[in-house]
CSV table of C-alpha atoms and ligand atoms in Angstrom, one decimal:
chain,number,residue,atom,x,y,z
A,23,MET,CA,112.5,199.2,95.5
A,24,ASN,CA,113.9,202.4,97.1
A,25,VAL,CA,117.5,201.4,97.8
A,26,ILE,CA,119.2,202.8,100.9
A,27,ASP,CA,122.7,203.3,99.4
A,28,LEU,CA,125.4,203.1,102.1
A,29,ARG,CA,128.2,202.2,99.8
A,30,SER,CA,129.9,205.6,99.9
A,31,ASP,CA,129.3,209.3,100.5
A,32,THR,CA,130.2,209.8,96.8
A,33,ILE,CA,126.9,208.5,95.6
A,34,THR,CA,124.8,211.6,96.7
A,35,ARG,CA,122.8,213.4,94.0
A,36,PRO,CA,122.6,217.2,93.9
A,37,THR,CA,119.6,218.5,95.9
A,38,PRO,CA,116.9,220.6,94.0
A,39,ALA,CA,118.4,223.8,95.6
A,40,MET,CA,121.9,222.8,94.5
A,41,ARG,CA,120.7,222.1,90.9
A,42,GLU,CA,119.0,225.5,91.0
A,43,ALA,CA,122.2,227.2,92.0
A,44,MET,CA,124.1,225.3,89.3
A,45,ALA,CA,121.5,226.1,86.6
A,46,HIS,CA,121.9,229.8,87.2
A,47,ALA,CA,125.7,229.9,87.7
A,48,SER,CA,127.6,232.7,85.9
A,49,VAL,CA,130.3,231.1,83.8
A,50,GLY,CA,133.4,232.0,81.7
A,51,ASP,CA,136.4,230.1,80.4
A,52,ASP,CA,138.3,228.9,83.5
A,53,VAL,CA,141.4,228.1,81.5
A,54,PHE,CA,141.6,231.8,80.8
A,55,GLY,CA,140.9,232.4,84.5
A,56,ASP,CA,137.7,234.2,83.9
A,57,ASP,CA,135.0,231.9,85.2
A,58,PRO,CA,133.4,234.0,88.0
A,59,SER,CA,131.9,231.0,89.8
A,60,VAL,CA,135.2,229.1,89.8
A,61,ASN,CA,137.0,232.2,91.0
A,62,ALA,CA,134.5,232.6,93.8
A,63,LEU,CA,134.8,229.0,94.9
A,64,GLN,CA,138.6,229.2,94.9
A,65,GLU,CA,138.5,232.4,96.9
A,66,ARG,CA,135.9,231.0,99.3
A,67,SER,CA,137.9,227.8,99.8
A,68,ALA,CA,141.1,229.6,100.5
A,69,ALA,CA,139.4,231.9,103.0
A,70,LEU,CA,137.6,229.1,104.8
A,71,LEU,CA,140.9,227.1,105.2
A,72,GLY,CA,142.9,230.2,106.1
A,73,LYS,CA,145.3,229.9,103.2
A,74,GLU,CA,146.3,232.3,100.4
A,75,ALA,CA,145.0,230.5,97.3
A,76,ALA,CA,143.0,227.5,95.9
A,77,LEU,CA,142.7,225.7,92.6
A,78,PHE,CA,139.5,223.9,91.4
A,79,VAL,CA,140.3,220.4,90.0
A,80,PRO,CA,138.1,217.6,88.7
A,81,SER,CA,138.8,215.0,91.5
A,82,GLY,CA,140.4,214.3,94.8
A,83,THR,CA,142.9,212.0,93.1
A,84,MET,CA,144.0,214.8,90.8
A,85,ALA,CA,144.3,217.2,93.7
A,86,ASN,CA,146.6,214.8,95.6
A,87,GLN,CA,148.6,214.0,92.5
A,88,ILE,CA,149.1,217.7,91.6
A,89,ALA,CA,150.1,218.3,95.3
A,90,ILE,CA,152.7,215.6,95.2
A,91,ARG,CA,154.1,216.7,91.8
A,92,THR,CA,154.2,220.3,93.0
A,93,HIS,CA,156.1,219.6,96.3
A,94,THR,CA,158.6,217.1,94.9
A,95,GLU,CA,161.1,216.3,92.2
A,96,PRO,CA,161.6,212.8,90.6
A,97,GLY,CA,163.7,210.6,92.9
A,98,ASP,CA,162.2,212.1,96.1
A,99,GLU,CA,160.2,210.1,98.5
A,100,ILE,CA,157.0,210.7,100.3
A,101,ILE,CA,155.7,209.3,103.6
A,102,VAL,CA,152.1,208.1,104.0
A,103,GLU,CA,150.2,205.7,106.3
A,104,THR,CA,150.0,202.2,104.8
A,105,GLY,CA,146.2,202.5,104.3
A,106,ALA,CA,146.4,205.9,102.6
A,107,HIS,CA,144.3,206.6,99.6
A,108,ILE,CA,147.4,208.1,97.9
A,109,TYR,CA,149.1,204.7,98.2
A,110,GLN,CA,146.2,202.2,97.8
A,111,TYR,CA,143.8,203.8,95.4
A,112,GLU,CA,145.4,206.3,93.1
A,113,GLY,CA,146.7,203.9,90.5
A,114,GLY,CA,150.4,204.4,91.5
A,115,GLY,CA,150.1,208.0,90.3
A,116,TYR,CA,152.8,209.1,92.7
A,117,ALA,CA,155.3,206.9,90.8
A,118,ALA,CA,154.0,207.4,87.3
A,119,LEU,CA,153.2,211.1,87.4
A,120,ALA,CA,155.6,212.6,90.0
A,121,GLY,CA,158.4,209.9,89.8
A,122,VAL,CA,158.7,209.6,93.5
A,123,SER,CA,158.9,206.6,95.7
A,124,ILE,CA,156.7,206.1,98.7
A,125,ARG,CA,157.4,205.1,102.3
A,126,CYS,CA,154.4,203.4,103.9
A,127,VAL,CA,154.4,203.6,107.7
A,128,ASP,CA,151.9,201.5,109.7
A,129,GLY,CA,149.8,203.7,112.0
A,130,THR,CA,147.0,203.0,114.4
A,131,ARG,CA,143.4,203.2,113.0
A,132,GLY,CA,144.8,204.8,109.9
A,133,LEU,CA,146.6,207.6,111.9
A,134,LEU,CA,150.3,208.2,112.2
A,135,ASP,CA,152.0,209.8,115.2
A,136,ALA,CA,155.2,211.9,115.3
A,137,ASP,CA,157.5,209.1,116.2
A,138,GLN,CA,156.2,206.8,113.4
A,139,VAL,CA,156.7,209.6,110.9
A,140,ARG,CA,160.2,210.3,112.2
A,141,GLY,CA,161.0,206.6,111.7
A,142,GLY,CA,160.1,206.8,108.1
A,143,ILE,CA,162.4,209.7,107.2
A,144,ARG,CA,165.5,208.8,105.3
A,145,PRO,CA,168.9,209.7,106.8
A,146,GLU,CA,170.3,213.0,105.4
A,147,GLY,CA,173.6,213.3,103.6
A,148,GLY,CA,175.8,210.3,103.7
A,149,LEU,CA,176.5,208.2,100.6
A,150,SER,CA,173.8,209.5,98.3
A,151,HIS,CA,172.2,206.0,98.3
A,152,PHE,CA,168.9,207.1,99.6
A,153,PRO,CA,165.9,208.8,98.0
A,154,VAL,CA,165.3,212.2,99.5
A,155,THR,CA,162.4,212.4,101.8
A,156,LYS,CA,160.5,215.5,100.8
A,157,LEU,CA,156.8,215.2,101.8
A,158,ILE,CA,154.6,213.8,104.5
A,159,ALA,CA,151.0,213.3,103.4
A,160,LEU,CA,148.4,212.6,106.1
A,161,GLU,CA,144.7,211.7,105.5
A,162,ASN,CA,142.0,213.3,107.7
A,163,THR,CA,139.6,211.7,108.1
A,164,ALA,CA,141.4,208.4,107.5
A,165,ASN,CA,139.2,206.4,105.3
A,166,ARG,CA,140.7,202.9,105.9
A,167,GLY,CA,141.1,203.8,109.5
A,168,GLY,CA,137.3,203.9,109.8
A,169,GLY,CA,136.8,207.6,109.2
A,170,THR,CA,139.1,208.5,112.1
A,171,ILE,CA,140.2,212.0,113.0
A,172,TYR,CA,143.6,213.4,113.7
A,173,SER,CA,143.6,215.4,116.9
A,174,PRO,CA,145.2,218.9,116.5
A,175,ALA,CA,147.9,218.0,119.0
A,176,ARG,CA,148.9,215.0,117.0
A,177,VAL,CA,149.1,217.1,113.8
A,178,SER,CA,151.2,219.7,115.6
A,179,ALA,CA,153.7,217.1,116.7
A,180,ILE,CA,154.0,215.7,113.2
A,181,ALA,CA,154.3,219.3,111.8
A,182,GLY,CA,157.1,219.8,114.3
A,183,VAL,CA,159.0,216.8,112.9
A,184,ALA,CA,158.3,218.1,109.3
A,185,ARG,CA,159.8,221.5,110.2
A,186,GLU,CA,162.8,219.8,112.0
A,187,HIS,CA,163.6,218.0,108.7
A,188,GLU,CA,162.5,220.7,106.3
A,189,LEU,CA,159.8,218.5,104.9
A,190,ARG,CA,156.5,219.7,103.4
A,191,LEU,CA,153.2,218.5,105.0
A,192,HIS,CA,150.2,217.8,102.7
A,193,LEU,CA,146.7,216.8,103.9
A,194,ASP,CA,144.5,214.5,101.8
A,195,GLY,CA,141.5,216.1,103.3
A,196,ALA,CA,138.9,214.5,101.0
A,197,ARG,CA,136.7,214.5,104.2
A,198,VAL,CA,138.4,217.3,106.2
A,199,PHE,CA,135.0,218.9,106.8
A,200,ASN,CA,133.8,215.7,108.5
A,201,ALA,CA,136.9,216.0,110.7
A,202,ALA,CA,136.2,219.7,111.5
A,203,VAL,CA,132.6,218.9,112.4
A,204,GLY,CA,133.6,215.9,114.4
A,205,LEU,CA,136.1,218.0,116.3
A,206,GLY,CA,133.8,220.9,116.7
A,207,LEU,CA,136.5,223.2,115.3
A,208,PRO,CA,136.6,225.7,112.3
A,209,VAL,CA,138.2,223.9,109.4
A,210,ALA,CA,141.0,226.6,109.3
A,211,ASP,CA,142.1,225.4,112.7
A,212,VAL,CA,142.2,221.8,111.5
A,213,VAL,CA,144.4,222.6,108.5
A,214,ALA,CA,146.6,225.4,110.0
A,215,GLU,CA,149.8,223.3,110.1
A,216,TYR,CA,149.7,222.0,106.5
A,217,ASP,CA,151.5,223.4,103.5
A,218,SER,CA,148.8,222.1,101.2
A,219,ILE,CA,145.3,220.6,101.5
A,220,SER,CA,143.1,218.8,99.1
A,221,PHE,CA,139.4,218.5,99.9
A,222,CYS,CA,136.5,217.0,98.0
A,223,LEU,CA,133.1,218.6,97.2
A,224,SER,CA,131.7,215.3,95.9
A,225,LYS,CA,131.8,213.3,99.2
A,226,GLY,CA,130.1,214.3,102.4
A,227,LEU,CA,129.5,217.8,101.0
A,228,GLY,CA,127.1,216.4,98.5
A,229,ALA,CA,128.2,218.2,95.3
A,230,PRO,CA,128.4,216.2,92.1
A,231,VAL,CA,132.0,216.8,91.0
A,232,GLY,CA,135.1,218.5,92.0
A,233,SER,CA,137.9,219.0,94.6
A,234,LEU,CA,140.0,221.9,95.7
A,235,LEU,CA,143.8,222.1,96.2
A,236,VAL,CA,144.6,224.9,98.8
A,237,GLY,CA,147.9,226.4,99.9
A,238,SER,CA,150.2,229.4,99.5
A,239,ARG,CA,150.1,231.6,96.4
A,240,PRO,CA,153.4,230.4,95.0
A,241,PHE,CA,152.4,226.7,95.6
A,242,ILE,CA,149.1,227.2,93.8
A,243,ASP,CA,150.7,229.1,90.9
A,244,ARG,CA,153.1,226.1,90.4
A,245,ALA,CA,150.2,223.6,90.9
A,246,HIS,CA,148.3,225.5,88.1
A,247,ARG,CA,150.8,224.3,85.6
A,248,PHE,CA,150.5,220.7,86.6
A,249,ARG,CA,146.7,220.9,86.5
A,250,LYS,CA,147.0,221.9,82.9
A,251,MET,CA,149.6,219.2,82.2
A,252,LEU,CA,147.3,216.5,83.6
A,253,GLY,CA,144.3,217.8,81.6
A,254,GLY,CA,142.5,219.2,84.5
A,255,GLY,CA,141.9,222.6,83.1
A,256,MET,CA,138.1,222.8,82.5
A,257,ARG,CA,136.2,225.5,80.6
A,258,GLN,CA,132.8,226.6,81.8
A,259,ALA,CA,133.4,224.8,85.1
A,260,GLY,CA,131.4,227.4,87.0
A,261,ILE,CA,128.3,225.1,86.6
A,262,LEU,CA,130.2,222.7,88.8
A,263,ALA,CA,131.7,225.3,91.1
A,264,ALA,CA,128.3,226.7,91.9
A,265,GLY,CA,127.3,223.3,93.2
A,266,GLY,CA,130.4,223.4,95.4
A,267,LEU,CA,129.7,226.9,96.7
A,268,HIS,CA,126.2,225.8,97.6
A,269,ALA,CA,127.6,222.8,99.4
A,270,LEU,CA,130.1,224.9,101.4
A,271,GLU,CA,127.2,227.2,102.4
A,272,HIS,CA,124.5,224.6,103.3
A,273,HIS,CA,126.0,221.1,103.8
A,274,VAL,CA,128.8,221.4,106.3
A,275,ASP,CA,127.0,221.7,109.7
A,276,ARG,CA,124.5,219.0,108.8
A,277,MET,CA,127.4,216.4,108.7
A,278,ALA,CA,126.8,216.1,112.4
A,279,ASP,CA,123.6,214.2,111.5
A,280,ASP,CA,125.6,211.8,109.3
A,281,HIS,CA,128.0,211.2,112.2
A,282,ALA,CA,125.2,210.5,114.7
A,283,ARG,CA,123.6,208.1,112.2
A,284,ALA,CA,126.9,206.2,111.7
A,285,ARG,CA,127.3,205.9,115.5
A,286,ARG,CA,123.8,204.6,115.9
A,287,LEU,CA,124.3,202.0,113.1
A,288,GLY,CA,127.7,201.0,114.4
A,289,ALA,CA,126.4,200.5,117.9
A,290,ALA,CA,123.4,198.4,116.6
A,291,LEU,CA,125.7,196.2,114.4
A,292,ALA,CA,128.0,195.7,117.3
A,293,GLU,CA,125.1,194.2,119.3
A,294,PHE,CA,124.6,191.3,116.9
A,295,PRO,CA,126.3,188.1,118.0
A,296,GLY,CA,129.5,187.5,116.1
A,297,VAL,CA,129.8,191.0,114.7
A,298,THR,CA,132.8,193.1,115.7
A,299,VAL,CA,132.8,196.9,115.3
A,300,ASP,CA,135.7,199.0,116.8
A,301,LEU,CA,133.4,201.8,118.0
A,302,GLN,CA,136.5,203.9,118.8
A,303,THR,CA,136.9,204.3,115.0
A,304,VAL,CA,133.3,205.5,114.4
A,305,GLU,CA,134.1,209.1,114.8
A,306,THR,CA,132.5,210.4,111.6
A,307,ASN,CA,130.4,208.9,108.8
A,308,MET,CA,131.8,205.4,108.4
A,309,VAL,CA,131.4,202.0,110.0
A,310,TYR,CA,133.6,199.0,109.3
A,311,ALA,CA,132.1,195.8,110.7
A,312,ASP,CA,133.8,192.4,110.9
A,313,LEU,CA,131.3,189.6,110.5
A,314,GLY,CA,133.9,186.9,111.3
A,315,GLY,CA,131.8,185.3,114.1
A,316,THR,CA,128.4,185.3,112.4
A,317,GLY,CA,128.8,182.3,110.1
A,318,LEU,CA,128.2,184.6,107.1
A,319,ASP,CA,131.0,186.1,105.0
A,320,ALA,CA,131.0,189.7,103.6
A,321,ASP,CA,129.7,188.6,100.2
A,322,GLY,CA,126.7,186.7,101.8
A,323,PHE,CA,125.9,189.7,104.0
A,324,VAL,CA,126.1,192.2,101.1
A,325,SER,CA,123.9,190.1,98.9
A,326,GLY,CA,121.3,189.5,101.8
A,327,MET,CA,121.2,193.2,102.4
A,328,ALA,CA,120.9,194.0,98.7
A,329,ASP,CA,117.8,191.7,98.6
A,330,ARG,CA,116.3,193.9,101.4
A,331,GLY,CA,117.1,197.2,99.6
A,332,VAL,CA,120.3,198.1,101.4
A,333,ALA,CA,123.5,198.6,99.4
A,334,LEU,CA,126.9,198.4,101.1
A,335,ILE,CA,130.4,197.2,100.2
A,336,LYS,CA,132.7,194.4,101.2
A,337,VAL,CA,136.3,195.5,102.0
A,338,SER,CA,137.7,192.1,102.8
A,339,PRO,CA,136.3,188.5,103.0
A,340,SER,CA,134.8,189.2,106.4
A,341,VAL,CA,134.6,193.0,106.6
A,342,ILE,CA,131.9,195.3,105.3
A,343,ARG,CA,131.8,199.1,105.2
A,344,VAL,CA,128.8,201.4,105.5
A,345,VAL,CA,128.9,205.2,105.0
A,346,THR,CA,126.3,207.7,105.9
A,347,HIS,CA,125.6,210.8,103.9
A,348,LEU,CA,123.2,213.5,102.7
A,349,ASP,CA,120.9,211.0,101.0
A,350,VAL,CA,120.3,208.7,104.0
A,351,ASP,CA,117.9,209.7,106.8
A,352,ASP,CA,117.0,208.2,110.1
A,353,ALA,CA,114.4,206.0,108.6
A,354,GLY,CA,117.0,204.6,106.2
A,355,ILE,CA,119.2,203.7,109.2
A,356,ASP,CA,116.3,202.0,110.9
A,357,HIS,CA,115.7,200.0,107.8
A,358,ALA,CA,119.4,199.1,107.5
A,359,ILE,CA,119.5,197.9,111.2
A,360,ALA,CA,116.3,195.8,110.8
A,361,ALA,CA,117.6,194.3,107.5
A,362,SER,CA,120.9,193.4,109.2
A,363,GLY,CA,119.0,191.6,112.0
A,364,GLU,CA,117.1,189.6,109.4
A,365,VAL,CA,120.1,188.6,107.3
A,366,LEU,CA,122.2,187.7,110.4
A,367,GLY,CA,119.3,185.9,112.0
A,368,ALA,CA,118.7,183.9,108.8
A,369,ALA,CA,122.4,182.9,108.8
A,370,ARG,CA,122.2,181.6,112.4
A,371,ALA,CA,118.9,179.7,111.9
B,405,PLP,C1,140.7,209.7,101.5
B,405,PLP,C2,140.4,209.9,100.0
B,405,PLP,N1,141.3,210.7,99.3
B,405,PLP,C3,141.1,210.9,98.0
B,405,PLP,C4,140.0,210.4,97.3
B,405,PLP,C5,139.9,210.6,95.9
B,405,PLP,O1,138.8,211.3,95.5
B,405,PLP,P1,138.2,211.1,94.0
B,405,PLP,O2,137.4,209.9,94.0
B,405,PLP,O3,137.5,212.4,93.8
B,405,PLP,O4,139.4,211.0,93.0
B,405,PLP,C6,139.1,209.5,98.0
B,405,PLP,C7,138.0,208.9,97.3
B,405,PLP,O5,137.2,208.1,97.8
B,405,PLP,C8,139.3,209.3,99.4
B,405,PLP,O6,138.5,208.5,100.1
């Protein structure tokens, strides 16, 4: 059976054209700094984001962890939204690798506002009891928020708070290109206020491996040392970088199709009795649906869908997530909608 795989946008396989670009990539030893394809990807990424420099790393997790380590010293504290990937899904790396504590602040639909951030900042001076707040890390799009987007005005207000308190501002931009396409803005405008940004090639952009950490030249020079320390210095990594360059060239604008498909699927799911979808969160390529009123739990729905050739994931006993991407077309969405109707209909019968 040809499975419609909606578990994540990380499951995409390189297209024939991307494989072609990778097969013919010029390579060198990137630990010596002489892999031309890695250098080209780093320069292209920095230019696209309007920053001075960029560093190619194996994963989004490593990009975030290097950013935290580069901005902080042990004993500092960082602020994130409670659902943030950095807090929930990076193995506690902030504590183990950077030695920092984390202040989780509840936002709305995965997004913080300036007042919420201000409320998470430790008092300055005083009795030296407190950890030192050093960094705010936002996530755009916010995965657990439903793929939600920070408006530029909201980011500017948070950046104002950061400046007021002399804090650094990092973006976990694993899906920042989805945010830019969703906003209809150049990605440089979306990241203008941040001191550093991580973004992933291996999610909506459809490349097999790799992420970039982007920022000022001194920041990236310092980050380079931590990449080595974490074992993230790769050798003929140009093979991978070529896939990334191809993705930046060919796979950004098409994300609008993924977003339209997610909206169509989200709206269709919301029509089924007992299914709740907060359509306000369906701004990019994700749909979270609560099956609470259907008589079926998430496990039952996931297994019924799997029997009909549709893969998706459960995120809680009653909530499932679907993600659209490069390898799912309109027919795949039609099939997923029809299969959902069958599975939910069978549960009601
Ligand atoms: C918001 C966010 N940040 C970071 C990451 C980490 O990326 P990686 O899986 O490449 O480590 C992910 C992965 O799903 C993510 O969703």
